PDB file of C-alpha atoms in Angstrom:
ATOM      1  CA  MET A  26      38.229 -43.015 -43.008  1.00 50.00           C
ATOM      2  CA  VAL A  27      34.679 -42.019 -42.123  1.00 55.00           C
ATOM      3  CA  LYS A  28      33.412 -42.433 -38.589  1.00 58.00           C
ATOM      4  CA  SER A  29      29.906 -43.703 -38.249  1.00 57.00           C
ATOM      5  CA  LYS A  30      27.764 -42.983 -35.232  1.00 57.00           C
ATOM      6  CA  ASN A  31      26.411 -45.878 -33.348  1.00 58.00           C
ATOM      7  CA  LYS A  32      22.749 -45.440 -32.379  1.00 60.00           C
ATOM      8  CA  ASN A  33      23.428 -46.930 -28.961  1.00 65.00           C
ATOM      9  CA  ASN A  34      25.838 -44.080 -28.067  1.00 68.00           C
ATOM     10  CA  LEU A  35      23.217 -41.296 -28.446  1.00 66.00           C
ATOM     11  CA  LYS A  36      22.607 -39.529 -25.135  1.00 78.00           C
ATOM     12  CA  GLY A  37      19.593 -37.483 -24.028  1.00 84.00           C
ATOM     13  CA  PHE A  38      16.622 -37.419 -21.685  1.00 86.00           C
ATOM     14  CA  SER A  39      13.877 -39.938 -21.848  1.00 89.00           C
ATOM     15  CA  LEU A  40      10.250 -38.906 -22.165  1.00 91.00           C
ATOM     16  CA  PHE A  41       9.641 -40.134 -18.618  1.00 92.00           C
ATOM     17  CA  GLU A  42      12.400 -37.884 -17.206  1.00 91.00           C
ATOM     18  CA  LEU A  43      11.016 -34.859 -19.046  1.00 93.00           C
ATOM     19  CA  ILE A  44       7.468 -35.483 -17.780  1.00 95.00           C
ATOM     20  CA  ILE A  45       8.669 -35.875 -14.175  1.00 95.00           C
ATOM     21  CA  THR A  46      10.703 -32.628 -14.437  1.00 94.00           C
ATOM     22  CA  MET A  47       7.745 -30.733 -15.880  1.00 95.00           C
ATOM     23  CA  GLY A  48       5.494 -32.088 -13.111  1.00 95.00           C
ATOM     24  CA  ILE A  49       7.891 -30.918 -10.402  1.00 95.00           C
ATOM     25  CA  LEU A  50       8.135 -27.461 -11.998  1.00 94.00           C
ATOM     26  CA  MET A  51       4.338 -27.197 -12.203  1.00 94.00           C
ATOM     27  CA  ILE A  52       3.913 -28.143  -8.546  1.00 93.00           C
ATOM     28  CA  LEU A  53       6.526 -25.557  -7.516  1.00 92.00           C
ATOM     29  CA  SER A  54       4.830 -22.862  -9.607  1.00 92.00           C
ATOM     30  CA  LEU A  55       1.449 -23.695  -8.029  1.00 92.00           C
ATOM     31  CA  ILE A  56       2.991 -23.070  -4.615  1.00 92.00           C
ATOM     32  CA  VAL A  57       5.188 -20.040  -5.385  1.00 92.00           C
ATOM     33  CA  PHE A  58       2.967 -18.050  -7.781  1.00 91.00           C
ATOM     34  CA  PRO A  59       0.058 -17.332  -5.361  1.00 90.00           C
ATOM     35  CA  ILE A  60       2.491 -16.358  -2.608  1.00 91.00           C
ATOM     36  CA  ALA A  61       4.295 -13.950  -4.950  1.00 91.00           C
ATOM     37  CA  ILE A  62       0.995 -12.375  -6.043  1.00 89.00           C
ATOM     38  CA  GLN A  63      -0.130 -11.948  -2.416  1.00 89.00           C
ATOM     39  CA  LYS A  64       3.175 -10.315  -1.436  1.00 91.00           C
ATOM     40  CA  ALA A  65       2.928  -7.933  -4.410  1.00 90.00           C
ATOM     41  CA  GLN A  66      -0.603  -6.914  -3.362  1.00 90.00           C
ATOM     42  CA  GLU A  67       0.503  -6.405   0.246  1.00 91.00           C
ATOM     43  CA  SER A  68       3.407  -4.287  -0.936  1.00 92.00           C
ATOM     44  CA  LYS A  69       1.119  -2.140  -3.084  1.00 93.00           C
ATOM     45  CA  LEU A  70      -1.312  -1.598  -0.190  1.00 93.00           C
ATOM     46  CA  GLU A  71       1.546  -0.637   2.131  1.00 94.00           C
ATOM     47  CA  SER A  72       2.756   1.784  -0.537  1.00 94.00           C
ATOM     48  CA  TYR A  73      -0.673   3.485  -0.558  1.00 94.00           C
ATOM     49  CA  ALA A  74      -0.606   3.660   3.251  1.00 95.00           C
ATOM     50  CA  SER A  75       2.904   5.118   3.178  1.00 95.00           C
ATOM     51  CA  GLN A  76       1.783   7.787   0.711  1.00 96.00           C
ATOM     52  CA  MET A  77      -1.165   8.674   2.951  1.00 95.00           C
ATOM     53  CA  VAL A  78       1.159   8.999   5.953  1.00 96.00           C
ATOM     54  CA  THR A  79       3.469  11.240   3.915  1.00 96.00           C
ATOM     55  CA  ASP A  80       0.558  13.458   2.868  1.00 96.00           C
ATOM     56  CA  ILE A  81      -0.701  13.811   6.460  1.00 96.00           C
ATOM     57  CA  TYR A  82       2.833  14.616   7.593  1.00 96.00           C
ATOM     58  CA  TYR A  83       3.090  17.204   4.796  1.00 95.00           C
ATOM     59  CA  GLN A  84      -0.070  18.931   6.026  1.00 95.00           C
ATOM     60  CA  GLN A  85       1.265  18.844   9.591  1.00 95.00           C
ATOM     61  CA  GLN A  86       4.543  20.482   8.515  1.00 95.00           C
ATOM     62  CA  ARG A  87       2.767  23.108   6.401  1.00 93.00           C
ATOM     63  CA  SER A  88       0.611  24.047   9.368  1.00 94.00           C
ATOM     64  CA  ALA A  89       3.627  24.601  11.589  1.00 92.00           C
ATOM     65  CA  ILE A  90       5.864  26.303   9.021  1.00 93.00           C
ATOM     66  CA  LYS A  91       3.304  28.469   7.185  1.00 92.00           C
ATOM     67  CA  ASN A  92       1.366  29.231  10.383  1.00 93.00           C
ATOM     68  CA  SER A  93      -1.905  28.379   8.640  1.00 93.00           C
ATOM     69  CA  PRO A  94      -4.590  25.786   9.391  1.00 95.00           C
ATOM     70  CA  GLU A  95      -4.315  22.605   7.315  1.00 95.00           C
ATOM     71  CA  GLY A  96      -6.200  19.321   7.192  1.00 95.00           C
ATOM     72  CA  VAL A  97      -6.983  15.991   5.588  1.00 95.00           C
ATOM     73  CA  SER A  98     -10.531  14.746   4.986  1.00 95.00           C
ATOM     74  CA  PHE A  99     -11.220  11.032   4.383  1.00 95.00           C
ATOM     75  CA  SER A 100     -13.990   9.290   2.454  1.00 92.00           C
ATOM     76  CA  THR A 101     -14.576   5.754   1.136  1.00 87.00           C
ATOM     77  CA  ASN A 102     -12.197   5.665  -1.803  1.00 89.00           C
ATOM     78  CA  GLU A 103     -10.226   8.920  -1.495  1.00 93.00           C
ATOM     79  CA  TYR A 104      -8.834  11.572   0.784  1.00 95.00           C
ATOM     80  CA  THR A 105      -8.478  15.316   0.316  1.00 95.00           C
ATOM     81  CA  LEU A 106      -5.717  17.608   1.520  1.00 96.00           C
ATOM     82  CA  PHE A 107      -6.976  21.116   2.222  1.00 95.00           C
ATOM     83  CA  ASP A 108      -5.787  24.542   3.374  1.00 94.00           C
ATOM     84  CA  GLY A 109      -8.083  26.192   5.896  1.00 91.00           C
ATOM     85  CA  GLU A 110     -10.132  25.426   8.986  1.00 90.00           C
ATOM     86  CA  THR A 111     -12.521  23.024   7.206  1.00 89.00           C
ATOM     87  CA  LEU A 112     -12.823  21.311   3.846  1.00 90.00           C
ATOM     88  CA  LEU A 113     -15.857  23.423   2.928  1.00 91.00           C
ATOM     89  CA  GLY A 114     -14.014  26.671   3.627  1.00 89.00           C
ATOM     90  CA  ALA A 115     -10.711  25.558   2.094  1.00 90.00           C
ATOM     91  CA  THR A 116      -8.730  27.907  -0.113  1.00 89.00           C
ATOM     92  CA  GLU A 117      -6.911  25.044  -1.843  1.00 92.00           C
ATOM     93  CA  THR A 118      -7.648  21.291  -2.116  1.00 93.00           C
ATOM     94  CA  ASP A 119      -5.883  18.248  -3.530  1.00 95.00           C
ATOM     95  CA  THR A 120      -7.877  15.002  -3.796  1.00 95.00           C
ATOM     96  CA  LYS A 121      -6.053  11.655  -3.875  1.00 94.00           C
ATOM     97  CA  LYS A 122      -8.168   8.795  -5.295  1.00 95.00           C
ATOM     98  CA  TYR A 123      -7.449   5.120  -4.840  1.00 92.00           C
ATOM     99  CA  PRO A 124      -7.939   2.418  -7.491  1.00 91.00           C
ATOM    100  CA  ILE A 125     -11.294   0.638  -7.460  1.00 90.00           C
ATOM    101  CA  ASN A 126      -9.966  -2.350  -5.464  1.00 90.00           C
ATOM    102  CA  ILE A 127      -8.547  -0.203  -2.611  1.00 92.00           C
ATOM    103  CA  ASP A 128     -11.010   1.108  -0.032  1.00 92.00           C
ATOM    104  CA  ILE A 129     -10.942   3.080   3.177  1.00 92.00           C
ATOM    105  CA  THR A 130     -13.187   0.807   5.247  1.00 90.00           C
ATOM    106  CA  SER A 131     -13.015   2.441   8.651  1.00 92.00           C
ATOM    107  CA  ILE A 132     -12.574   6.092   9.618  1.00 94.00           C
ATOM    108  CA  ASN A 133     -12.319   6.624  13.384  1.00 94.00           C
ATOM    109  CA  MET A 134     -11.448  10.256  14.025  1.00 93.00           C
ATOM    110  CA  THR A 135     -12.249  12.410  17.029  1.00 92.00           C
ATOM    111  CA  ASN A 136     -13.811  14.970  14.673  1.00 86.00           C
ATOM    112  CA  GLY A 137     -15.835  13.011  12.099  1.00 90.00           C
ATOM    113  CA  SER A 138     -13.687  12.102   9.118  1.00 92.00           C
ATOM    114  CA  THR A 139     -11.095  14.893   9.248  1.00 94.00           C
ATOM    115  CA  VAL A 140      -7.627  15.365  10.691  1.00 94.00           C
ATOM    116  CA  SER A 141      -6.992  19.061  11.218  1.00 93.00           C
ATOM    117  CA  PHE A 142      -3.920  20.988  12.294  1.00 94.00           C
ATOM    118  CA  PRO A 143      -4.436  24.446  13.829  1.00 94.00           C
ATOM    119  CA  ALA A 144      -2.220  27.255  12.539  1.00 93.00           C
ATOM    120  CA  GLY A 145       1.360  26.935  13.778  1.00 91.00           C
ATOM    121  CA  GLU A 146       0.762  23.591  15.536  1.00 89.00           C
ATOM    122  CA  PHE A 147       2.315  20.139  15.154  1.00 90.00           C
ATOM    123  CA  LYS A 148      -0.322  18.560  17.381  1.00 93.00           C
ATOM    124  CA  PRO A 149      -3.593  17.851  15.587  1.00 95.00           C
ATOM    125  CA  ALA A 150      -6.944  19.236  16.729  1.00 93.00           C
ATOM    126  CA  SER A 151      -8.471  15.887  15.703  1.00 92.00           C
ATOM    127  CA  TYR A 152      -6.796  12.483  15.504  1.00 93.00           C
ATOM    128  CA  GLY A 153      -7.599   8.803  15.073  1.00 95.00           C
ATOM    129  CA  THR A 154      -7.223   5.907  12.632  1.00 95.00           C
ATOM    130  CA  VAL A 155      -8.087   5.006   9.057  1.00 96.00           C
ATOM    131  CA  ILE A 156      -8.072   1.444   7.700  1.00 95.00           C
ATOM    132  CA  LEU A 157      -7.104   0.758   4.086  1.00 95.00           C
ATOM    133  CA  THR A 158      -7.982  -2.615   2.578  1.00 94.00           C
ATOM    134  CA  ASP A 159      -7.832  -4.444  -0.719  1.00 91.00           C
ATOM    135  CA  GLY A 160     -10.349  -7.050   0.436  1.00 88.00           C
ATOM    136  CA  ILE A 161      -7.651  -9.459   1.628  1.00 90.00           C
ATOM    137  CA  THR A 162      -5.057  -7.406   3.480  1.00 92.00           C
ATOM    138  CA  SER A 163      -5.646  -4.374   5.695  1.00 94.00           C
ATOM    139  CA  VAL A 164      -3.383  -1.575   6.911  1.00 96.00           C
ATOM    140  CA  ARG A 165      -4.167   0.863   9.727  1.00 97.00           C
ATOM    141  CA  VAL A 166      -2.963   4.465   9.309  1.00 96.00           C
ATOM    142  CA  TYR A 167      -2.928   6.376  12.574  1.00 96.00           C
ATOM    143  CA  ILE A 168      -2.243   9.821  13.984  1.00 95.00           C
ATOM    144  CA  ASN A 169      -2.208  10.221  17.738  1.00 94.00           C
ATOM    145  CA  ARG A 170      -2.940  13.274  19.893  1.00 92.00           C
ATOM    146  CA  GLU A 171       0.756  14.174  20.005  1.00 93.00           C
ATOM    147  CA  GLY A 172       0.998  14.250  16.202  1.00 92.00           C
ATOM    148  CA  LEU A 173       2.821  10.946  15.653  1.00 95.00           C
ATOM    149  CA  ILE A 174       1.795   9.540  12.258  1.00 95.00           C
ATOM    150  CA  GLY A 175       2.374   5.993  11.042  1.00 95.00           C
ATOM    151  CA  TYR A 176       0.875   2.783   9.684  1.00 96.00           C
ATOM    152  CA  GLU A 177       0.812  -0.891  10.589  1.00 95.00           C
ATOM    153  CA  LYS A 178      -0.294  -4.046   8.824  1.00 93.00           C
ATOM    154  CA  LEU A 179      -3.280  -5.754  10.447  1.00 89.00           C
TER     155      LEU A 179
END
């Protein structure tokens, strides 16, 4: 005995149900996708700020441990770690460049655009703030007169 399928017993989704489901998914993606992109950009900018803080801290530690003057010089799209009293008289330099969409928009240091650590000192001879931005989000990197280094989202 052969069973025959009745066309009325077929189950599935109607075209209307599929269109409504697709519409809901599109609306959700229009809301979630821009937020996810923004959070990824913020995270990347904070990562750059964290790396800058680490590099400044590294120079601070080298100054104290090696008993030699160290410093960090800032410019628009990069910063340079250097050994010595000034960048021009440095014995060794290491330049860190940012991608084209990341800029240092504001450099407010007590000594131009340089943070310097005298030989054997944790406290900087010059201190201040630097602002990193990607055009949408900004992060302030700071070093105070006591040598505390950190960053905060603006």
